[in-house]
Coordinates of C-alpha atoms and ligand atoms in Angstrom, one line a residue:
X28 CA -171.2 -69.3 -83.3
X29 CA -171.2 -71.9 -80.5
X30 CA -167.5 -73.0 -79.4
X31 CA -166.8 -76.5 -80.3
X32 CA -167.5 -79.0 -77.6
X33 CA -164.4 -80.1 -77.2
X34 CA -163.3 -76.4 -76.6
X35 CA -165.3 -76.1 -73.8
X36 CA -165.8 -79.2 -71.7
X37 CA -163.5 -78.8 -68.8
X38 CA -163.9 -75.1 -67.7
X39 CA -167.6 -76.0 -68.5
X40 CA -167.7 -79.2 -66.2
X41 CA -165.4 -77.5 -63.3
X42 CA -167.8 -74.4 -63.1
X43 CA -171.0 -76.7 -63.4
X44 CA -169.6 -79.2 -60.6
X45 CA -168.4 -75.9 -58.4
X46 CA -172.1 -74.3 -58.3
X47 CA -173.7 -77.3 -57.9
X48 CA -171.4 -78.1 -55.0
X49 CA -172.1 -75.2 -52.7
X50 CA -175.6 -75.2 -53.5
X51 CA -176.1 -78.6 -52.4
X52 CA -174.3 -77.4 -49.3
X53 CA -170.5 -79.1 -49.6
X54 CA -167.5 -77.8 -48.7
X55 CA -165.2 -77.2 -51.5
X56 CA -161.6 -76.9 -51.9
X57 CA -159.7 -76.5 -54.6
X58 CA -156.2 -77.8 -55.9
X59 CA -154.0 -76.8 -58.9
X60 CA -151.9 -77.8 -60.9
X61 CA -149.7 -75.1 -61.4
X62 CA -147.1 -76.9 -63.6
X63 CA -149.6 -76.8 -66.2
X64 CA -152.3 -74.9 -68.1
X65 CA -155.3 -75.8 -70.3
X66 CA -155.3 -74.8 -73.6
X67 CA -156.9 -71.3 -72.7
X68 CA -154.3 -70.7 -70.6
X69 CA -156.9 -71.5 -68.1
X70 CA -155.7 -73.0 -64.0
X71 CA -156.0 -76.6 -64.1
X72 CA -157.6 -77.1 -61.0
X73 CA -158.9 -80.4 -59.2
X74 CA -161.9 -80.0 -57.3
X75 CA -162.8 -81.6 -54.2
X76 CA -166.3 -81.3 -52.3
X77 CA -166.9 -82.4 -48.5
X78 CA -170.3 -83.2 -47.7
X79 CA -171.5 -84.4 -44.1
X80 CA -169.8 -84.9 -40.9
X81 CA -165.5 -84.5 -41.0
X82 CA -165.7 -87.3 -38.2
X83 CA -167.6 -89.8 -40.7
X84 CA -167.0 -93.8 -39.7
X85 CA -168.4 -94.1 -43.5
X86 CA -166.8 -92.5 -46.4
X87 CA -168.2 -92.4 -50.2
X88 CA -165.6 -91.9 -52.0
X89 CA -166.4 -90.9 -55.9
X90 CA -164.0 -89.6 -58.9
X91 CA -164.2 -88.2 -61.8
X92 CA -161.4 -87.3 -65.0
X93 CA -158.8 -90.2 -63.7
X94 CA -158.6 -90.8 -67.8
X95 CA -158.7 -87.2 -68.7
X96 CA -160.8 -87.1 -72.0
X97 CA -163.1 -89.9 -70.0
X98 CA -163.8 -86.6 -67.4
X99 CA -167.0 -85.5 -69.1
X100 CA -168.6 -88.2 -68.2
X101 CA -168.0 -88.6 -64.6
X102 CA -168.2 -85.3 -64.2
X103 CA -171.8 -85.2 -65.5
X104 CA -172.7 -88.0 -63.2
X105 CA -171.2 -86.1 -59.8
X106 CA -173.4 -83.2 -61.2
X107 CA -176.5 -85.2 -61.7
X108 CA -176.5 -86.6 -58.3
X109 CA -175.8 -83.3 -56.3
X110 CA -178.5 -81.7 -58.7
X111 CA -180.8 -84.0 -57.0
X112 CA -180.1 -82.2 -53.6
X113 CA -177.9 -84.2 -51.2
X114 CA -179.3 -86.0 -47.9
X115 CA -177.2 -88.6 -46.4
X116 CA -177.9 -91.1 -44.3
X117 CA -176.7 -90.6 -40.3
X118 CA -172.9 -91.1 -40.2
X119 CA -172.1 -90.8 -43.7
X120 CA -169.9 -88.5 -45.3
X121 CA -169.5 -88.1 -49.2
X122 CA -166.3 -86.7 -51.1
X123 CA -166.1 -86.1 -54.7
X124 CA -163.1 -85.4 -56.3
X125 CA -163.4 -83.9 -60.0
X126 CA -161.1 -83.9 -62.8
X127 CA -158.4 -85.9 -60.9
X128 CA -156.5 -85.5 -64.2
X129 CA -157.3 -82.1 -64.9
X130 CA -154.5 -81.7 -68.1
X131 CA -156.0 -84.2 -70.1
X132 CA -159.4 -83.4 -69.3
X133 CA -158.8 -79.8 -70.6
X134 CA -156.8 -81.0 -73.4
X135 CA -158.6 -84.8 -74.4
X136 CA -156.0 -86.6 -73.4
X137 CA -156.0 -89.9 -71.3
X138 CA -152.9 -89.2 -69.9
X139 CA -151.1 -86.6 -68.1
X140 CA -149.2 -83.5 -69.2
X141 CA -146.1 -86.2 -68.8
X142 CA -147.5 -89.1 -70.4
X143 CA -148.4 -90.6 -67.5
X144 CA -151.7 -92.8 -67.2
X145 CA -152.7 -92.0 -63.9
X146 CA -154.7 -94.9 -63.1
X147 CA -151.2 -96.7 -63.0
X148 CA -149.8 -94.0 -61.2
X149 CA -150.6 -95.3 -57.8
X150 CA -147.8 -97.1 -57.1
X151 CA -146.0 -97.2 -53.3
X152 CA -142.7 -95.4 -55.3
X153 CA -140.9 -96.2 -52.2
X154 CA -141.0 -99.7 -53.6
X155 CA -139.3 -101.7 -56.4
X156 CA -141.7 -101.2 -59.7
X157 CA -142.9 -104.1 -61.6
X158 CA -141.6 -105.3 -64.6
X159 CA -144.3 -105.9 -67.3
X160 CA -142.7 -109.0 -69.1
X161 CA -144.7 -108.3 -72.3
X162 CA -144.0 -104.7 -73.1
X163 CA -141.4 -105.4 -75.3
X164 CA -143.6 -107.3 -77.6
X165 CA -145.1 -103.5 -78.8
X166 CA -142.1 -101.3 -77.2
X167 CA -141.1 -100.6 -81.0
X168 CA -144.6 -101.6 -82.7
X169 CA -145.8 -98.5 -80.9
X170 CA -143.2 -96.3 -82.2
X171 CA -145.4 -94.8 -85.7
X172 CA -144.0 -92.3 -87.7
X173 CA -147.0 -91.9 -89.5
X174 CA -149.9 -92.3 -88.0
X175 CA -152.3 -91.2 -90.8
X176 CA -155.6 -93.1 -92.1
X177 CA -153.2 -94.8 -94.7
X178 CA -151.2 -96.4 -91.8
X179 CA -154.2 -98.6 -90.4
X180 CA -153.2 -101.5 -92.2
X181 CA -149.5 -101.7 -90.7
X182 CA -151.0 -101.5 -87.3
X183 CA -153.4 -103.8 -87.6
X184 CA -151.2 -106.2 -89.4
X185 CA -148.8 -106.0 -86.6
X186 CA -152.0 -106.3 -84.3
X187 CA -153.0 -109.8 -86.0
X188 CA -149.3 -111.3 -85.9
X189 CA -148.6 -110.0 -82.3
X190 CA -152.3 -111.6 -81.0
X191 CA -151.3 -115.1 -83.1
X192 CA -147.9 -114.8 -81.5
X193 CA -148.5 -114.5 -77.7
X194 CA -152.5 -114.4 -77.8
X195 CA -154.4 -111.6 -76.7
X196 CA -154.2 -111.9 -72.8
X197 CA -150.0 -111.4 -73.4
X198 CA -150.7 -109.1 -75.5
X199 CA -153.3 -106.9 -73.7
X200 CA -150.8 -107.1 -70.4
X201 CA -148.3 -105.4 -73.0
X202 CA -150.6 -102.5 -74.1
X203 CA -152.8 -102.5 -70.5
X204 CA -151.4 -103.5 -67.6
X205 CA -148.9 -100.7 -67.1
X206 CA -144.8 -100.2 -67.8
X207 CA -142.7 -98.4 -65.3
X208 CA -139.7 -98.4 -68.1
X209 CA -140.7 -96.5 -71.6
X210 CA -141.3 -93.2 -70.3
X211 CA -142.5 -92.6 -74.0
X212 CA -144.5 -95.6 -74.0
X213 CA -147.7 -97.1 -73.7
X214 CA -149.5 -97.0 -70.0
X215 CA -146.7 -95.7 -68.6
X216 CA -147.0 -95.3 -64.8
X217 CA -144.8 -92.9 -64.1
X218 CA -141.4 -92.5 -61.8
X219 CA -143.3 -91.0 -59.2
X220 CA -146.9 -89.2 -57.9
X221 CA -148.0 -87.4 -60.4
X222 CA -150.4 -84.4 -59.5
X223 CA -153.8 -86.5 -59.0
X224 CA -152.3 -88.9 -56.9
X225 CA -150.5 -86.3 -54.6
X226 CA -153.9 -85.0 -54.4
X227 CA -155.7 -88.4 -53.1
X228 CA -152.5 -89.2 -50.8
X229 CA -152.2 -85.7 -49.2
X230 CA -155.6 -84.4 -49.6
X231 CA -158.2 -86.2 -49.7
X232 CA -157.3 -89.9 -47.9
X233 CA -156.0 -87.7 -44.9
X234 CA -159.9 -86.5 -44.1
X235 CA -160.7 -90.3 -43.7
X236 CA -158.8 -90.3 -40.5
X237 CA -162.0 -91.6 -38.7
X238 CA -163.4 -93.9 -41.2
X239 CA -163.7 -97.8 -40.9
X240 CA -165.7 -98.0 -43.7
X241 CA -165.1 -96.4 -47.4
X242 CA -166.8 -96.7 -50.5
X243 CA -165.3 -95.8 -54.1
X244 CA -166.8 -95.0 -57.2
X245 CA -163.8 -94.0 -59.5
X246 CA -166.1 -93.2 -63.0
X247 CA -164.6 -93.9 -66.3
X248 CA -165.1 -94.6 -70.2
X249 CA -164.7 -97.0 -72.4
X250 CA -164.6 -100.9 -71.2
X251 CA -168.2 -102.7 -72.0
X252 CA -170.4 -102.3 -75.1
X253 CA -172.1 -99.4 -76.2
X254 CA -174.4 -97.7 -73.9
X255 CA -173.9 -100.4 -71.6
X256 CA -172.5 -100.0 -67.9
X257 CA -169.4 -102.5 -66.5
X258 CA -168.5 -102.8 -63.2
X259 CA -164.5 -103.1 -62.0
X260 CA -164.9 -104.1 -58.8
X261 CA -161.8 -103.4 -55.8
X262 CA -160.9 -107.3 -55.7
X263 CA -161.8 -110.1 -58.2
X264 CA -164.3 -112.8 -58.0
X265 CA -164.4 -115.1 -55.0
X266 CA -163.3 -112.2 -52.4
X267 CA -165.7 -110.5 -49.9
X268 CA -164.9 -107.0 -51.4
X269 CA -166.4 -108.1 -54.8
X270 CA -168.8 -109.6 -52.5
X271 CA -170.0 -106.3 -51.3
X272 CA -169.7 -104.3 -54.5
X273 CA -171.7 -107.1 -56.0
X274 CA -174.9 -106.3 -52.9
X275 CA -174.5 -103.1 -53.8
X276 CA -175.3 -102.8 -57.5
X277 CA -176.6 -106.8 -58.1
X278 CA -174.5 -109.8 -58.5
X279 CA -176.2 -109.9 -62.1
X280 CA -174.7 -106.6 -63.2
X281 CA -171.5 -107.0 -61.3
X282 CA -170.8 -110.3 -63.2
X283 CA -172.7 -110.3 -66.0
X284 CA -172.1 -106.8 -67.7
X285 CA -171.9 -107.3 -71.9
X286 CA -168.0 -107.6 -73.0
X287 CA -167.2 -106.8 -76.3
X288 CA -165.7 -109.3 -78.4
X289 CA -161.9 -107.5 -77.7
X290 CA -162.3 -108.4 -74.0
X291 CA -164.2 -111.6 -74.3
X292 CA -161.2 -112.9 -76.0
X293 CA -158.8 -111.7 -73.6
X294 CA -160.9 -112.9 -70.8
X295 CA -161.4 -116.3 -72.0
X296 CA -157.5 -116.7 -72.9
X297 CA -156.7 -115.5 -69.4
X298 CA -158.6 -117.9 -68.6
X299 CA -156.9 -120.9 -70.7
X300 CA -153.1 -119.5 -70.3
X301 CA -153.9 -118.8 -66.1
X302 CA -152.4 -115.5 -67.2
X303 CA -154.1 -112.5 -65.4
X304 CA -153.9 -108.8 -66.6
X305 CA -153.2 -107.3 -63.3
X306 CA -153.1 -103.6 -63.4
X307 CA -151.0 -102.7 -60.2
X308 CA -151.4 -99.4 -60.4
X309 CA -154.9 -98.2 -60.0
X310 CA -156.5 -96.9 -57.3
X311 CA -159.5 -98.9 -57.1
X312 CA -156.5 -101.6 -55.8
X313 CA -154.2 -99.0 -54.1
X314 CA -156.8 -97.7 -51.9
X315 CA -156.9 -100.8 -49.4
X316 CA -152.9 -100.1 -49.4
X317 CA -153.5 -96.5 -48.7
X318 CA -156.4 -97.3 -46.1
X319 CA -155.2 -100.3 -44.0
X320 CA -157.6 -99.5 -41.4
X321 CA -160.4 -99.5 -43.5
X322 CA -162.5 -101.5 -44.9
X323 CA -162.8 -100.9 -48.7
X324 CA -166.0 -101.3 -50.9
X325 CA -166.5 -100.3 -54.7
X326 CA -165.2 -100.1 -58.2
X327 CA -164.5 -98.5 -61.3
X328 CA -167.6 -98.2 -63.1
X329 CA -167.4 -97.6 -67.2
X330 CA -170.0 -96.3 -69.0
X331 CA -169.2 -98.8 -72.4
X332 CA -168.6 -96.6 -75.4
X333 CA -167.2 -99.7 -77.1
X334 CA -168.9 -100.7 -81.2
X335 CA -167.9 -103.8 -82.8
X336 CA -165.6 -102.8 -85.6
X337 CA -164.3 -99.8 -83.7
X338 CA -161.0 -101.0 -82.7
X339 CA -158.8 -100.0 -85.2
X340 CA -160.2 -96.7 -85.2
X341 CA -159.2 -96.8 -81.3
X342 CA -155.8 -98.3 -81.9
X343 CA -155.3 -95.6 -84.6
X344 CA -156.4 -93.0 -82.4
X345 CA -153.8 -94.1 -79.0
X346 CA -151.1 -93.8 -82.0
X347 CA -151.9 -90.6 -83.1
X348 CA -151.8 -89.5 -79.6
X349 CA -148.2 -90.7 -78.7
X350 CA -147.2 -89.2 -82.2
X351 CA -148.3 -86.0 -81.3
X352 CA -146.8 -86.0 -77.9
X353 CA -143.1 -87.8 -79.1
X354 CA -142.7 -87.2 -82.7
X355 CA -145.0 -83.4 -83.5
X356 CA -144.1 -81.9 -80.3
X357 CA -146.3 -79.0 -81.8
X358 CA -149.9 -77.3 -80.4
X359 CA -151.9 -80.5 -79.9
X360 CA -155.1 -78.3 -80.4
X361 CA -154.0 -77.1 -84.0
X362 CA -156.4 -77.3 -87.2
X363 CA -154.7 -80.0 -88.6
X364 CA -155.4 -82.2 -85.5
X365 CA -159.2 -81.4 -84.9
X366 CA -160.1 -85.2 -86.1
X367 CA -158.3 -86.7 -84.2
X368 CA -159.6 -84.5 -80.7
X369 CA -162.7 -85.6 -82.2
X370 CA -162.0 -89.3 -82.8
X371 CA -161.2 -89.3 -79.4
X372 CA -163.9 -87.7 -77.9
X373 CA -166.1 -90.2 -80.0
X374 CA -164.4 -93.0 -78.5
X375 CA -164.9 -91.9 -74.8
X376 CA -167.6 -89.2 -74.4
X377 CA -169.6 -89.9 -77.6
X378 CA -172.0 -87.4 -78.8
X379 CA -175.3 -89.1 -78.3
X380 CA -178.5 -88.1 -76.4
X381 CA -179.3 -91.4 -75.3
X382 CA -175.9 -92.3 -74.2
X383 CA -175.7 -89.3 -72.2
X384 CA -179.0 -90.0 -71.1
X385 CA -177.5 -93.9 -69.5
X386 CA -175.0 -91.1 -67.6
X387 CA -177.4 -88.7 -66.4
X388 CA -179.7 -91.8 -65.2
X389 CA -177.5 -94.3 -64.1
X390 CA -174.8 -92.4 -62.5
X391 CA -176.6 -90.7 -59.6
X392 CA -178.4 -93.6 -59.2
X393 CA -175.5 -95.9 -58.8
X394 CA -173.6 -93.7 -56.3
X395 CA -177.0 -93.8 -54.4
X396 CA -177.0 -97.5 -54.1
X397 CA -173.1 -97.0 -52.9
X398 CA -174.0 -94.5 -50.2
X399 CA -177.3 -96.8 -49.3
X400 CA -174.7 -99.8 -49.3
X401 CA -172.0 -97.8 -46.7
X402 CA -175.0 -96.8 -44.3
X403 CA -175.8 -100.2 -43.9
X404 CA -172.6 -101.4 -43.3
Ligands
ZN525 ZN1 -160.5 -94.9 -68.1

């Protein structure tokens, strides 16, 4: 019998992404992650491949597996455009870095092996953290004991009051934004580097030493309805960086991509209350930090998995998976936790032909118009 998917997607996607990148001529290097091990006992390994000159002015930048259980995804989109064969334009070079969050790719987890959401992870540590002055709002709402399908009803319920309380763009800073404080928590960001980012810092930003110019694609799952692509751009509306991004892929898209109703609330009370969700710790806004010499271009780019009526199922699922880390302590991969591995796959690399079909099409030909953007720049 055929392994379940969801026993086989990271070794599968690492050796796919490996052969593909030396027969499309990169040069690979390999970093692991040797306080952890997949659930096979297998290396969790990030992979980086080099392609073009090491003196590039112009840098493509593209990542895969910052949200582990998101990794399939990206991953198949870094495949699809190497399978393609790579020519770049004069001057360009083009890194990819796969499974950036190798743990939770190999065991369907957004987060680190230490709870840590890496895309708040990139922090300047040497620096006072932010607070995040609505966290306490869910600090204890968050704390489930049971997190069965019987328990839906308390969540939402607490859902409902907290939105009437402090509205939904409060409310989504609490759960989203990041915390620096509830090392148990929700989005937790970490004391420190975790693996992934040591990797970008000391790996792969050093081989821009010659770059004025870098591009990023950092791919992930999730934000934007159903089959649907949405665009994150570096720097918000009104700033030459979303300027560029939007030249890139069209101002239409850029702008215009379908929000589900979830974010359209949010964005529309952010709006109102002036109150902006600012998630300090990614590194589609670290890199400029990271890069001061260079001029940065690009986004995260979501392939939209969201369904009306899916959110409790989602908020059910991101309890379950604290639960299992905080309260079970036990083998995350054991029988009795199968639905939820596969609620969460569902959520983030649904089993569909046509929406894999939106990856396998769109992806290579979005870091195309990236690379195409650079050149000309
Ligand atoms: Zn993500």
């Amino acid at each position: 019998m055929a392994a379940a998917r969801y026993e086989i997607e990271y070794r599968a996607a690492r050796a796919q992404f490996g052969l593909l990148a030396r027969k499309a001529g990169a040069v690979v290097e390999h970093y692991e992650n040797s306080a952890a091990r997949g659930p096979y006992g297998e290396a969790l390994v990030t992979d980086v491949a080099w392609f073009g000159p090491r003196d590039a002015r112009r840098v493509f930048l593209c990542s895969s597996g910052m949200h582990g259980l998101e990794g399939s995804a990206g991953s198949a989109a870094q495949c699809a455009w190497m399978a393609r064969g790579v020519t770049l334009p004069a001057g360009v070079a083009v890194c990819l870095v796969h499974a950036l969050n190798a743990w939770g790719f190999a065991h369907i987890a957004r987060c680190t092996e230490n709870n840590v959401d890496l895309n708040r992870n990139f922090m300047d540590f040497g620096r006072a953290l932010p607070a995040n002055p609505h966290y306490h709002h869910i600090r204890d709402v968050i704390r489930m004991t049971d997190v069965g399908p019987r328990s839906i009803g308390e969540l939402m319920a607490n859902h409902q009051r907290l939105t009437a309380a402090i509205g939904p763009a409060a409310l989504a800073y609490a759960v989203n934004a990041g915390q620096y404080a509830d090392a148990e928590g929700l989005a937790y960001g970490g004391t420190g580097p975790e693996f992934g980012h040591w990797v970008v810092r000391d790996h792969v930003l050093p081989k821009l030493a010659h770059a004025t110019h870098a591009g990023l694609i950092d791919w992930h799952t999730g934000v934007g309805a159903y089959g649907e692509v949405a665009f994150l751009p570096t720097q918000g509306v009104g700033t030459a960086a979303w300027d560029r991004a939007a030249a890139w892929w069209g101002r239409e898209r850029v702008a215009g991509w379908k929000r589900s109703s979830v974010e359209a609330a949010i964005e529309a009370d952010e709006a109102e209350s002036g109150l902006t969700v600012h998630k300090d710790g990614q590194l589609r806004f670290a890199l400029a930090r990271m890069l001061p010499h260079v001029e940065v271009t690009g986004a995260v780019i979501e392939f939209g998995t969201e369904k009306e009526g899916d959110f409790a199922k989602l908020a059910l699922m991101t309890m379950y998976e604290r639960w299992l880390r905080f309260v079970d302590r036990g083998d995350r991969h054991a029988p009795q936790h199968k639905a939820h591995l596969e609620t969460a796959l569902s959520c983030f690399a649904p089993d569909d032909a046509q929406w894999r079909a939106l990856v396998l099409g769109e992806g290579p030909v979005l870091i195309d118009r990236a690379i195409a953007g650079l050149a000309a720049a």
